[in-house]
Tab-separated table of C-alpha atoms in Angstrom:
chain	number	residue	atom	x	y	z
Z	1	UNK	CA	20.195	2.544	-24.385
Z	2	UNK	CA	20.974	0.359	-21.790
Z	3	UNK	CA	18.094	0.201	-18.500
Z	4	UNK	CA	20.220	1.724	-15.601
Z	5	UNK	CA	17.360	0.597	-13.205
Z	6	UNK	CA	14.474	-1.042	-12.787
Z	7	UNK	CA	11.958	-0.358	-10.170
Z	8	UNK	CA	9.567	-2.998	-9.379
Z	9	UNK	CA	9.251	-2.762	-5.587
Z	10	UNK	CA	7.581	-0.731	-2.623
Z	11	UNK	CA	8.827	-1.301	0.800
Z	12	UNK	CA	6.999	-0.807	3.740
Z	13	UNK	CA	7.717	-0.629	7.638
Z	14	UNK	CA	5.004	-2.010	9.750
Z	15	UNK	CA	3.814	-1.881	13.320
Z	16	UNK	CA	2.157	-5.223	12.502
Z	17	UNK	CA	3.404	-7.217	9.350
Z	18	UNK	CA	-0.034	-9.954	10.026
Z	19	UNK	CA	-2.421	-6.546	9.934
Z	20	UNK	CA	-0.537	-5.454	6.785
Z	21	UNK	CA	-0.618	-8.885	5.141
Z	22	UNK	CA	-4.628	-9.839	5.664
Z	23	UNK	CA	-5.449	-6.247	4.361
Z	24	UNK	CA	-3.255	-6.300	1.499
Z	25	UNK	CA	-4.417	-9.572	-0.021
Z	26	UNK	CA	-7.886	-9.396	1.532
Z	27	UNK	CA	-8.247	-5.987	0.011
Z	28	UNK	CA	-6.051	-6.055	-3.502
Z	29	UNK	CA	-5.424	-9.733	-3.671
Z	30	UNK	CA	-2.190	-9.468	-2.984
Z	31	UNK	CA	-0.195	-13.339	-2.474
Z	32	UNK	CA	2.199	-14.108	-0.379
Z	33	UNK	CA	3.824	-17.305	0.835
Z	34	UNK	CA	4.749	-15.810	3.767
Z	35	UNK	CA	5.355	-18.111	6.736
Z	36	UNK	CA	3.486	-15.638	9.987
Z	37	UNK	CA	7.253	-16.083	11.526
Z	38	UNK	CA	9.925	-14.382	9.233
Z	39	UNK	CA	10.398	-10.284	9.444
Z	40	UNK	CA	10.394	-10.035	5.623
Z	41	UNK	CA	7.510	-10.114	3.769
Z	42	UNK	CA	6.924	-10.215	0.014
Z	43	UNK	CA	3.721	-9.662	-1.074
Z	44	UNK	CA	2.844	-10.141	-5.755
Z	45	UNK	CA	-0.023	-8.678	-7.951
Z	46	UNK	CA	0.930	-9.456	-11.186
Z	47	UNK	CA	4.272	-7.367	-11.945
Z	48	UNK	CA	3.808	-5.267	-8.505
Z	49	UNK	CA	5.485	-6.373	-5.497
Z	50	UNK	CA	5.431	-5.110	-2.457
Z	51	UNK	CA	8.010	-5.942	0.513
Z	52	UNK	CA	7.400	-5.538	4.264
Z	53	UNK	CA	9.190	-5.477	7.214
Z	54	UNK	CA	8.775	-4.417	10.859
Z	55	UNK	CA	9.981	-1.028	12.347
Z	56	UNK	CA	11.747	-2.289	15.363
Z	57	UNK	CA	13.323	-5.017	13.324
Z	58	UNK	CA	14.681	-2.871	11.019
Z	59	UNK	CA	16.055	-0.178	13.803
Z	60	UNK	CA	17.507	-3.525	15.303
Z	61	UNK	CA	19.228	-4.723	12.123
Z	62	UNK	CA	20.678	-0.304	11.080
Z	63	UNK	CA	21.455	0.208	14.847
Z	64	UNK	CA	19.251	3.481	14.808
Z	65	UNK	CA	15.699	4.848	15.693
Z	66	UNK	CA	13.700	6.121	13.527
Z	67	UNK	CA	10.040	8.688	13.828
Z	68	UNK	CA	7.083	7.454	11.704
Z	69	UNK	CA	4.200	9.629	11.744
Z	70	UNK	CA	1.161	8.956	13.747
Z	71	UNK	CA	-2.367	8.362	11.998
Z	72	UNK	CA	-2.011	9.110	8.211
Z	73	UNK	CA	0.937	8.992	6.360
Z	74	UNK	CA	1.402	12.387	3.751
Z	75	UNK	CA	4.398	11.526	2.298
Z	76	UNK	CA	3.886	8.521	-0.195
Z	77	UNK	CA	0.719	7.255	-1.827
Z	78	UNK	CA	0.077	3.903	-3.260
Z	79	UNK	CA	-1.948	3.962	-6.353
Z	80	UNK	CA	-4.300	1.452	-8.128
Z	81	UNK	CA	-6.132	1.716	-11.106
Z	82	UNK	CA	-9.092	0.476	-11.862
Z	83	UNK	CA	-11.119	-0.018	-14.922
Z	84	UNK	CA	-14.224	2.236	-14.174
Z	85	UNK	CA	-16.120	4.928	-12.279
Z	86	UNK	CA	-18.451	2.625	-10.715
Z	87	UNK	CA	-15.333	-0.126	-9.579
Z	88	UNK	CA	-13.717	2.989	-7.709
Z	89	UNK	CA	-17.010	3.495	-5.752
Z	90	UNK	CA	-17.070	-0.471	-5.172
Z	91	UNK	CA	-13.398	-0.848	-4.540
Z	92	UNK	CA	-13.104	1.899	-1.637
Z	93	UNK	CA	-16.309	-0.199	-0.484
Z	94	UNK	CA	-14.215	-3.140	-0.315
Z	95	UNK	CA	-11.263	-1.411	1.217
Z	96	UNK	CA	-13.142	-0.349	4.190
Z	97	UNK	CA	-14.986	-3.698	4.693
Z	98	UNK	CA	-11.333	-4.539	5.182
Z	99	UNK	CA	-10.123	-2.277	7.562
Z	100	UNK	CA	-9.081	0.964	5.836
Z	101	UNK	CA	-10.131	4.210	7.061
Z	102	UNK	CA	-11.632	6.655	5.062
Z	103	UNK	CA	-9.384	9.658	3.645
Z	104	UNK	CA	-11.314	11.102	0.824
Z	105	UNK	CA	-14.602	8.809	-0.348
Z	106	UNK	CA	-15.041	8.662	-4.067
Z	107	UNK	CA	-14.863	11.696	-5.915
Z	108	UNK	CA	-14.896	13.197	-9.567
Z	109	UNK	CA	-12.372	15.425	-10.314
Z	110	UNK	CA	-12.059	17.823	-12.775
Z	111	UNK	CA	-9.391	16.856	-14.730
Z	112	UNK	CA	-11.905	13.721	-15.872
Z	113	UNK	CA	-10.788	10.931	-13.045
Z	114	UNK	CA	-12.695	9.887	-10.315
Z	115	UNK	CA	-10.623	8.764	-7.607
Z	116	UNK	CA	-10.753	8.196	-3.770
Z	117	UNK	CA	-8.054	7.632	-0.495
Z	118	UNK	CA	-7.802	5.116	2.122
Z	119	UNK	CA	-5.384	4.221	4.624
Z	120	UNK	CA	-3.850	1.012	5.633
Z	121	UNK	CA	-3.162	-0.083	8.477
Z	122	UNK	CA	-0.169	1.861	9.429
Z	123	UNK	CA	-1.341	4.633	7.759
Z	124	UNK	CA	0.071	4.645	4.189
Z	125	UNK	CA	-2.371	6.272	1.472
Z	126	UNK	CA	-3.862	4.301	-1.291
Z	127	UNK	CA	-5.282	5.766	-3.709
Z	128	UNK	CA	-7.775	4.138	-5.806
Z	129	UNK	CA	-8.803	5.225	-9.005
Z	130	UNK	CA	-10.321	5.438	-13.145
Z	131	UNK	CA	-10.410	8.022	-16.385
Z	132	UNK	CA	-13.206	5.625	-17.848
Z	133	UNK	CA	-16.685	6.606	-16.903
């Protein structure tokens, strides 16, 4: 059967592209060739692609105003798997060091996962987890 769609990108609308680029490159190792000026940013991590676009520029482009959540955004999450439980703890601390806000410290869940949640500079939720002790 022919593939109908290939889902390979998450887009985030930002208050400040620079702080978001800094966060994702320093915290998770995303790479980008963004020039620091253009409104559209593309960042890569392996096959994962995140695109960023300023909220105000998007509203201007589509001639429409939007309401954005204040604080933590509980609408969607970005999930990152790491090799082991110890890596969850290590990456949680690394994210906090790079400006993430803590939502849930590393926790061993009854379903066998160690997980934690942080929020990026725009309040988007990020899960870091592993199923391997």
